[in-house]
Amino acid sequence: MDYLGVSSAQSLRSLSALLCAQQDEEEEDEDCTDTKACAHLGPGHIGPQPKKEKQVSTACMKKNSKDIWCEEEVAEGSQYDDLADPRPQPEYEIILKQSVGTEDLFLGMSRKDPSSMCCEAMLVKIKLPDTKATDVVLDVKEKFLDLRTPKYKLGLHLPDPVHKHEGKAQFFSEREELEVTLLLKRPMDFINMQ
């Protein structure tokens, strides 16, 4: 019986050659002129030599030979990036918000916890010094926020999908800051928010 080639004649010969080479190596001097006699054998030399096959990456099969990237390799929302625009990017901050009531805080009756999975909204605070509210152009997509002013531009890839038509923006001129509140769009909201 042959169990995965363990007891085959070739395996036994390879094991014998491996053991004999180690015994001969101990007896011989360190200075060896024949490189084949000095070659070290290891456990990988036991058994038949593995066949080297060419592995083809199936992650991206090119349909057209002139294509440089596959659709999977390009980041979502990269079509909105404008690399030729020299305007600087303003400072911004993303904060996740949660609606918490007394039953959540004191009694723990709902299944809400402090994790980001239970958040309902995303607040994006954007600092726009020397900018008026009338100069701001804001466009919100499901995974991308595009803000343009005469001095600044911001192309922000959002960490979570949002409802693009259900949000609000408020400009505070005393702080020179724009606050954009966006409702998160999660596939399991009907389970998490009960």
PDB file of C-alpha atoms in Angstrom:
ATOM      1  CA  MET A   1       0.000   0.000   0.000  1.00  0.00           C
ATOM      2  CA  ASP A   2       1.256   3.431  -0.873  1.00  0.00           C
ATOM      3  CA  TYR A   3       0.126   6.269   1.382  1.00  0.00           C
ATOM      4  CA  LEU A   4       0.764   9.512  -0.495  1.00  0.00           C
ATOM      5  CA  GLY A   5       4.103   8.248  -1.784  1.00  0.00           C
ATOM      6  CA  VAL A   6       5.594   7.857   1.708  1.00  0.00           C
ATOM      7  CA  SER A   7       6.724   4.277   1.240  1.00  0.00           C
ATOM      8  CA  SER A   8       7.604   4.391  -2.444  1.00  0.00           C
ATOM      9  CA  ALA A   9      11.033   3.215  -3.573  1.00  0.00           C
ATOM     10  CA  GLN A  10      11.952   6.686  -4.876  1.00  0.00           C
ATOM     11  CA  SER A  11      11.137   8.265  -1.503  1.00  0.00           C
ATOM     12  CA  LEU A  12      13.243   5.702   0.350  1.00  0.00           C
ATOM     13  CA  ARG A  13      16.191   6.266  -1.969  1.00  0.00           C
ATOM     14  CA  SER A  14      15.931  10.026  -1.530  1.00  0.00           C
ATOM     15  CA  LEU A  15      15.784   9.632   2.250  1.00  0.00           C
ATOM     16  CA  SER A  16      18.802   7.339   2.180  1.00  0.00           C
ATOM     17  CA  ALA A  17      20.764   9.806   0.060  1.00  0.00           C
ATOM     18  CA  LEU A  18      19.817  12.601   2.462  1.00  0.00           C
ATOM     19  CA  LEU A  19      20.991  10.657   5.540  1.00  0.00           C
ATOM     20  CA  CYS A  20      24.200   9.456   3.860  1.00  0.00           C
ATOM     21  CA  ALA A  21      25.062  12.978   2.772  1.00  0.00           C
ATOM     22  CA  GLN A  22      24.741  14.239   6.367  1.00  0.00           C
ATOM     23  CA  GLN A  23      27.033  11.445   7.699  1.00  0.00           C
ATOM     24  CA  ASP A  24      29.619  12.077   4.977  1.00  0.00           C
ATOM     25  CA  GLU A  25      29.454  15.790   5.663  1.00  0.00           C
ATOM     26  CA  GLU A  26      30.373  15.294   9.318  1.00  0.00           C
ATOM     27  CA  GLU A  27      33.435  13.228   8.362  1.00  0.00           C
ATOM     28  CA  GLU A  28      34.741  15.508   5.595  1.00  0.00           C
ATOM     29  CA  ASP A  29      36.800  18.646   6.063  1.00  0.00           C
ATOM     30  CA  GLU A  30      35.256  22.087   5.794  1.00  0.00           C
ATOM     31  CA  ASP A  31      37.236  22.897   2.621  1.00  0.00           C
ATOM     32  CA  CYS A  32      35.562  21.019  -0.199  1.00  0.00           C
ATOM     33  CA  THR A  33      36.486  21.563  -3.834  1.00  0.00           C
ATOM     34  CA  ASP A  34      33.607  19.593  -5.384  1.00  0.00           C
ATOM     35  CA  THR A  35      30.473  21.750  -5.138  1.00  0.00           C
ATOM     36  CA  LYS A  36      28.150  18.815  -5.866  1.00  0.00           C
ATOM     37  CA  ALA A  37      29.541  16.815  -2.966  1.00  0.00           C
ATOM     38  CA  CYS A  38      29.142  19.827  -0.656  1.00  0.00           C
ATOM     39  CA  ALA A  39      25.559  20.525  -1.686  1.00  0.00           C
ATOM     40  CA  HIS A  40      23.150  20.410   1.215  1.00  0.00           C
ATOM     41  CA  LEU A  41      19.998  18.384   0.844  1.00  0.00           C
ATOM     42  CA  GLY A  42      16.888  19.166   2.818  1.00  0.00           C
ATOM     43  CA  PRO A  43      13.463  17.661   3.388  1.00  0.00           C
ATOM     44  CA  GLY A  44      12.255  19.254   0.168  1.00  0.00           C
ATOM     45  CA  HIS A  45      14.500  16.935  -1.830  1.00  0.00           C
ATOM     46  CA  ILE A  46      12.599  13.809  -0.738  1.00  0.00           C
ATOM     47  CA  GLY A  47      10.206  12.466  -3.325  1.00  0.00           C
ATOM     48  CA  PRO A  48       9.662  13.449  -6.932  1.00  0.00           C
ATOM     49  CA  GLN A  49      10.505  16.993  -7.939  1.00  0.00           C
ATOM     50  CA  PRO A  50       7.419  19.229  -8.137  1.00  0.00           C
ATOM     51  CA  LYS A  51       6.353  20.418 -11.544  1.00  0.00           C
ATOM     52  CA  LYS A  52       6.509  24.161 -11.991  1.00  0.00           C
ATOM     53  CA  GLU A  53       3.359  25.437 -13.632  1.00  0.00           C
ATOM     54  CA  LYS A  54       2.624  28.913 -14.773  1.00  0.00           C
ATOM     55  CA  GLN A  55      -0.079  30.401 -12.602  1.00  0.00           C
ATOM     56  CA  VAL A  56      -2.304  32.899 -14.338  1.00  0.00           C
ATOM     57  CA  SER A  57      -3.984  35.537 -12.191  1.00  0.00           C
ATOM     58  CA  THR A  58      -7.721  35.237 -12.729  1.00  0.00           C
ATOM     59  CA  ALA A  59      -8.440  38.344 -10.651  1.00  0.00           C
ATOM     60  CA  CYS A  60      -8.428  40.481 -13.771  1.00  0.00           C
ATOM     61  CA  MET A  61      -8.932  39.000 -17.220  1.00  0.00           C
ATOM     62  CA  LYS A  62      -8.372  41.617 -19.890  1.00  0.00           C
ATOM     63  CA  LYS A  63     -11.131  41.789 -22.459  1.00  0.00           C
ATOM     64  CA  ASN A  64      -9.352  44.327 -24.594  1.00  0.00           C
ATOM     65  CA  SER A  65      -5.586  44.196 -25.007  1.00  0.00           C
ATOM     66  CA  LYS A  66      -5.409  48.028 -24.928  1.00  0.00           C
ATOM     67  CA  ASP A  67      -6.941  48.258 -21.434  1.00  0.00           C
ATOM     68  CA  ILE A  68      -4.490  49.231 -18.727  1.00  0.00           C
ATOM     69  CA  TRP A  69      -6.679  48.574 -15.643  1.00  0.00           C
ATOM     70  CA  CYS A  70      -9.697  46.471 -14.869  1.00  0.00           C
ATOM     71  CA  GLU A  71     -12.809  48.049 -13.390  1.00  0.00           C
ATOM     72  CA  GLU A  72     -12.079  46.274 -10.085  1.00  0.00           C
ATOM     73  CA  GLU A  73      -8.672  47.977  -9.804  1.00  0.00           C
ATOM     74  CA  VAL A  74      -9.999  51.543 -10.102  1.00  0.00           C
ATOM     75  CA  ALA A  75     -11.221  53.182  -6.888  1.00  0.00           C
ATOM     76  CA  GLU A  76     -14.889  54.062  -6.779  1.00  0.00           C
ATOM     77  CA  GLY A  77     -15.425  57.782  -7.344  1.00  0.00           C
ATOM     78  CA  SER A  78     -12.078  58.350  -9.033  1.00  0.00           C
ATOM     79  CA  GLN A  79     -13.852  59.827 -12.070  1.00  0.00           C
ATOM     80  CA  TYR A  80     -14.603  62.889  -9.900  1.00  0.00           C
ATOM     81  CA  ASP A  81     -10.946  63.534  -9.037  1.00  0.00           C
ATOM     82  CA  ASP A  82      -9.573  66.595 -10.792  1.00  0.00           C
ATOM     83  CA  LEU A  83      -5.788  66.363 -10.611  1.00  0.00           C
ATOM     84  CA  ALA A  84      -5.170  69.412 -12.825  1.00  0.00           C
ATOM     85  CA  ASP A  85      -6.959  71.777 -10.399  1.00  0.00           C
ATOM     86  CA  PRO A  86      -4.305  73.716  -8.378  1.00  0.00           C
ATOM     87  CA  ARG A  87      -6.693  74.857  -5.594  1.00  0.00           C
ATOM     88  CA  PRO A  88      -5.745  73.549  -2.134  1.00  0.00           C
ATOM     89  CA  GLN A  89      -7.851  71.104  -0.158  1.00  0.00           C
ATOM     90  CA  PRO A  90      -9.467  72.598   2.963  1.00  0.00           C
ATOM     91  CA  GLU A  91      -9.218  71.019   6.410  1.00  0.00           C
ATOM     92  CA  TYR A  92     -12.109  68.688   7.180  1.00  0.00           C
ATOM     93  CA  GLU A  93     -13.280  66.303   9.871  1.00  0.00           C
ATOM     94  CA  ILE A  94     -15.707  63.363   9.675  1.00  0.00           C
ATOM     95  CA  ILE A  95     -17.816  62.602  12.752  1.00  0.00           C
ATOM     96  CA  LEU A  96     -20.362  59.804  13.088  1.00  0.00           C
ATOM     97  CA  LYS A  97     -23.569  60.708  14.948  1.00  0.00           C
ATOM     98  CA  GLN A  98     -26.104  58.649  16.855  1.00  0.00           C
ATOM     99  CA  SER A  99     -29.585  59.538  18.113  1.00  0.00           C
ATOM    100  CA  VAL A 100     -29.665  58.470  21.744  1.00  0.00           C
ATOM    101  CA  GLY A 101     -32.639  58.776  24.076  1.00  0.00           C
ATOM    102  CA  THR A 102     -33.134  58.194  27.781  1.00  0.00           C
ATOM    103  CA  GLU A 103     -34.220  54.606  27.186  1.00  0.00           C
ATOM    104  CA  ASP A 104     -30.871  53.979  25.499  1.00  0.00           C
ATOM    105  CA  LEU A 105     -28.787  55.835  28.042  1.00  0.00           C
ATOM    106  CA  PHE A 106     -30.318  54.736  31.352  1.00  0.00           C
ATOM    107  CA  LEU A 107     -32.389  51.632  30.676  1.00  0.00           C
ATOM    108  CA  GLY A 108     -30.580  50.074  27.727  1.00  0.00           C
ATOM    109  CA  MET A 109     -33.908  49.033  26.175  1.00  0.00           C
ATOM    110  CA  SER A 110     -32.823  49.368  22.554  1.00  0.00           C
ATOM    111  CA  ARG A 111     -30.018  47.394  20.983  1.00  0.00           C
ATOM    112  CA  LYS A 112     -27.841  50.463  20.401  1.00  0.00           C
ATOM    113  CA  ASP A 113     -24.245  50.474  21.523  1.00  0.00           C
ATOM    114  CA  PRO A 114     -21.422  53.036  21.160  1.00  0.00           C
ATOM    115  CA  SER A 115     -20.030  51.366  18.035  1.00  0.00           C
ATOM    116  CA  SER A 116     -20.080  53.000  14.617  1.00  0.00           C
ATOM    117  CA  MET A 117     -22.487  50.322  13.382  1.00  0.00           C
ATOM    118  CA  CYS A 118     -25.324  51.951  15.343  1.00  0.00           C
ATOM    119  CA  CYS A 119     -24.711  55.470  13.978  1.00  0.00           C
ATOM    120  CA  GLU A 120     -27.418  57.028  11.827  1.00  0.00           C
ATOM    121  CA  ALA A 121     -25.655  60.069  10.384  1.00  0.00           C
ATOM    122  CA  MET A 122     -22.282  61.361   9.272  1.00  0.00           C
ATOM    123  CA  LEU A 123     -21.244  64.941   9.982  1.00  0.00           C
ATOM    124  CA  VAL A 124     -18.542  66.443   7.766  1.00  0.00           C
ATOM    125  CA  LYS A 125     -17.057  69.694   9.119  1.00  0.00           C
ATOM    126  CA  ILE A 126     -15.135  71.661   6.485  1.00  0.00           C
ATOM    127  CA  LYS A 127     -13.113  74.770   7.387  1.00  0.00           C
ATOM    128  CA  LEU A 128     -13.387  77.398   4.631  1.00  0.00           C
ATOM    129  CA  PRO A 129     -11.516  80.568   5.665  1.00  0.00           C
ATOM    130  CA  ASP A 130     -12.262  83.753   3.684  1.00  0.00           C
ATOM    131  CA  THR A 131     -15.244  82.138   1.951  1.00  0.00           C
ATOM    132  CA  LYS A 132     -18.877  83.269   1.682  1.00  0.00           C
ATOM    133  CA  ALA A 133     -21.836  80.901   1.756  1.00  0.00           C
ATOM    134  CA  THR A 134     -22.882  82.030  -1.728  1.00  0.00           C
ATOM    135  CA  ASP A 135     -19.514  80.913  -3.184  1.00  0.00           C
ATOM    136  CA  VAL A 136     -19.915  77.282  -2.095  1.00  0.00           C
ATOM    137  CA  VAL A 137     -20.917  74.648  -4.652  1.00  0.00           C
ATOM    138  CA  LEU A 138     -21.706  71.268  -3.045  1.00  0.00           C
ATOM    139  CA  ASP A 139     -22.520  68.003  -4.793  1.00  0.00           C
ATOM    140  CA  VAL A 140     -23.166  64.784  -2.850  1.00  0.00           C
ATOM    141  CA  LYS A 141     -23.106  61.320  -4.416  1.00  0.00           C
ATOM    142  CA  GLU A 142     -23.641  58.000  -2.630  1.00  0.00           C
ATOM    143  CA  LYS A 143     -19.921  57.515  -1.840  1.00  0.00           C
ATOM    144  CA  PHE A 144     -18.429  60.907  -2.773  1.00  0.00           C
ATOM    145  CA  LEU A 145     -18.700  64.534  -1.627  1.00  0.00           C
ATOM    146  CA  ASP A 146     -17.585  67.248  -4.060  1.00  0.00           C
ATOM    147  CA  LEU A 147     -17.115  70.806  -2.746  1.00  0.00           C
ATOM    148  CA  ARG A 148     -15.891  73.730  -4.865  1.00  0.00           C
ATOM    149  CA  THR A 149     -15.235  77.355  -3.917  1.00  0.00           C
ATOM    150  CA  PRO A 150     -13.111  79.999  -5.661  1.00  0.00           C
ATOM    151  CA  LYS A 151     -10.216  79.282  -3.235  1.00  0.00           C
ATOM    152  CA  TYR A 152     -10.670  75.594  -2.295  1.00  0.00           C
ATOM    153  CA  LYS A 153     -11.734  72.274  -3.723  1.00  0.00           C
ATOM    154  CA  LEU A 154     -12.516  69.056  -1.863  1.00  0.00           C
ATOM    155  CA  GLY A 155     -13.147  65.671  -3.440  1.00  0.00           C
ATOM    156  CA  LEU A 156     -13.907  63.427  -0.470  1.00  0.00           C
ATOM    157  CA  HIS A 157     -14.438  59.681  -0.752  1.00  0.00           C
ATOM    158  CA  LEU A 158     -16.926  58.891   2.017  1.00  0.00           C
ATOM    159  CA  PRO A 159     -16.213  55.912   4.308  1.00  0.00           C
ATOM    160  CA  ASP A 160     -19.847  54.686   4.162  1.00  0.00           C
ATOM    161  CA  PRO A 161     -22.603  55.087   1.559  1.00  0.00           C
ATOM    162  CA  VAL A 162     -25.099  57.881   2.267  1.00  0.00           C
ATOM    163  CA  HIS A 163     -28.593  58.878   1.106  1.00  0.00           C
ATOM    164  CA  LYS A 164     -27.630  61.580  -1.381  1.00  0.00           C
ATOM    165  CA  HIS A 165     -31.010  63.364  -1.306  1.00  0.00           C
ATOM    166  CA  GLU A 166     -31.535  63.246   2.477  1.00  0.00           C
ATOM    167  CA  GLY A 167     -29.030  65.556   4.094  1.00  0.00           C
ATOM    168  CA  LYS A 168     -28.516  69.134   5.118  1.00  0.00           C
ATOM    169  CA  ALA A 169     -25.728  71.666   4.938  1.00  0.00           C
ATOM    170  CA  GLN A 170     -25.250  74.702   7.156  1.00  0.00           C
ATOM    171  CA  PHE A 171     -22.598  77.419   6.819  1.00  0.00           C
ATOM    172  CA  PHE A 172     -21.406  79.200   9.976  1.00  0.00           C
ATOM    173  CA  SER A 173     -19.854  82.500   8.892  1.00  0.00           C
ATOM    174  CA  GLU A 174     -18.473  83.368  12.367  1.00  0.00           C
ATOM    175  CA  ARG A 175     -16.444  80.118  12.428  1.00  0.00           C
ATOM    176  CA  GLU A 176     -15.974  80.051   8.622  1.00  0.00           C
ATOM    177  CA  GLU A 177     -17.056  76.425   8.626  1.00  0.00           C
ATOM    178  CA  LEU A 178     -19.492  74.340   6.600  1.00  0.00           C
ATOM    179  CA  GLU A 179     -21.264  71.444   8.330  1.00  0.00           C
ATOM    180  CA  VAL A 180     -22.774  68.783   6.082  1.00  0.00           C
ATOM    181  CA  THR A 181     -24.989  66.191   7.785  1.00  0.00           C
ATOM    182  CA  LEU A 182     -25.656  63.068   5.708  1.00  0.00           C
ATOM    183  CA  LEU A 183     -27.857  60.099   6.627  1.00  0.00           C
ATOM    184  CA  LEU A 184     -26.019  56.797   6.386  1.00  0.00           C
ATOM    185  CA  LYS A 185     -27.276  54.115   4.031  1.00  0.00           C
ATOM    186  CA  ARG A 186     -26.575  50.676   5.435  1.00  0.00           C
ATOM    187  CA  PRO A 187     -27.954  47.388   4.110  1.00  0.00           C
ATOM    188  CA  MET A 188     -28.900  46.084   7.585  1.00  0.00           C
ATOM    189  CA  ASP A 189     -30.394  49.297   9.048  1.00  0.00           C
ATOM    190  CA  PHE A 190     -33.805  47.711   9.516  1.00  0.00           C
ATOM    191  CA  ILE A 191     -32.223  45.156  11.873  1.00  0.00           C
ATOM    192  CA  ASN A 192     -29.650  47.361  13.676  1.00  0.00           C
ATOM    193  CA  MET A 193     -31.945  50.305  14.396  1.00  0.00           C
ATOM    194  CA  GLN A 194     -34.881  48.438  15.982  1.00  0.00           C
TER     195      GLN A 194
END
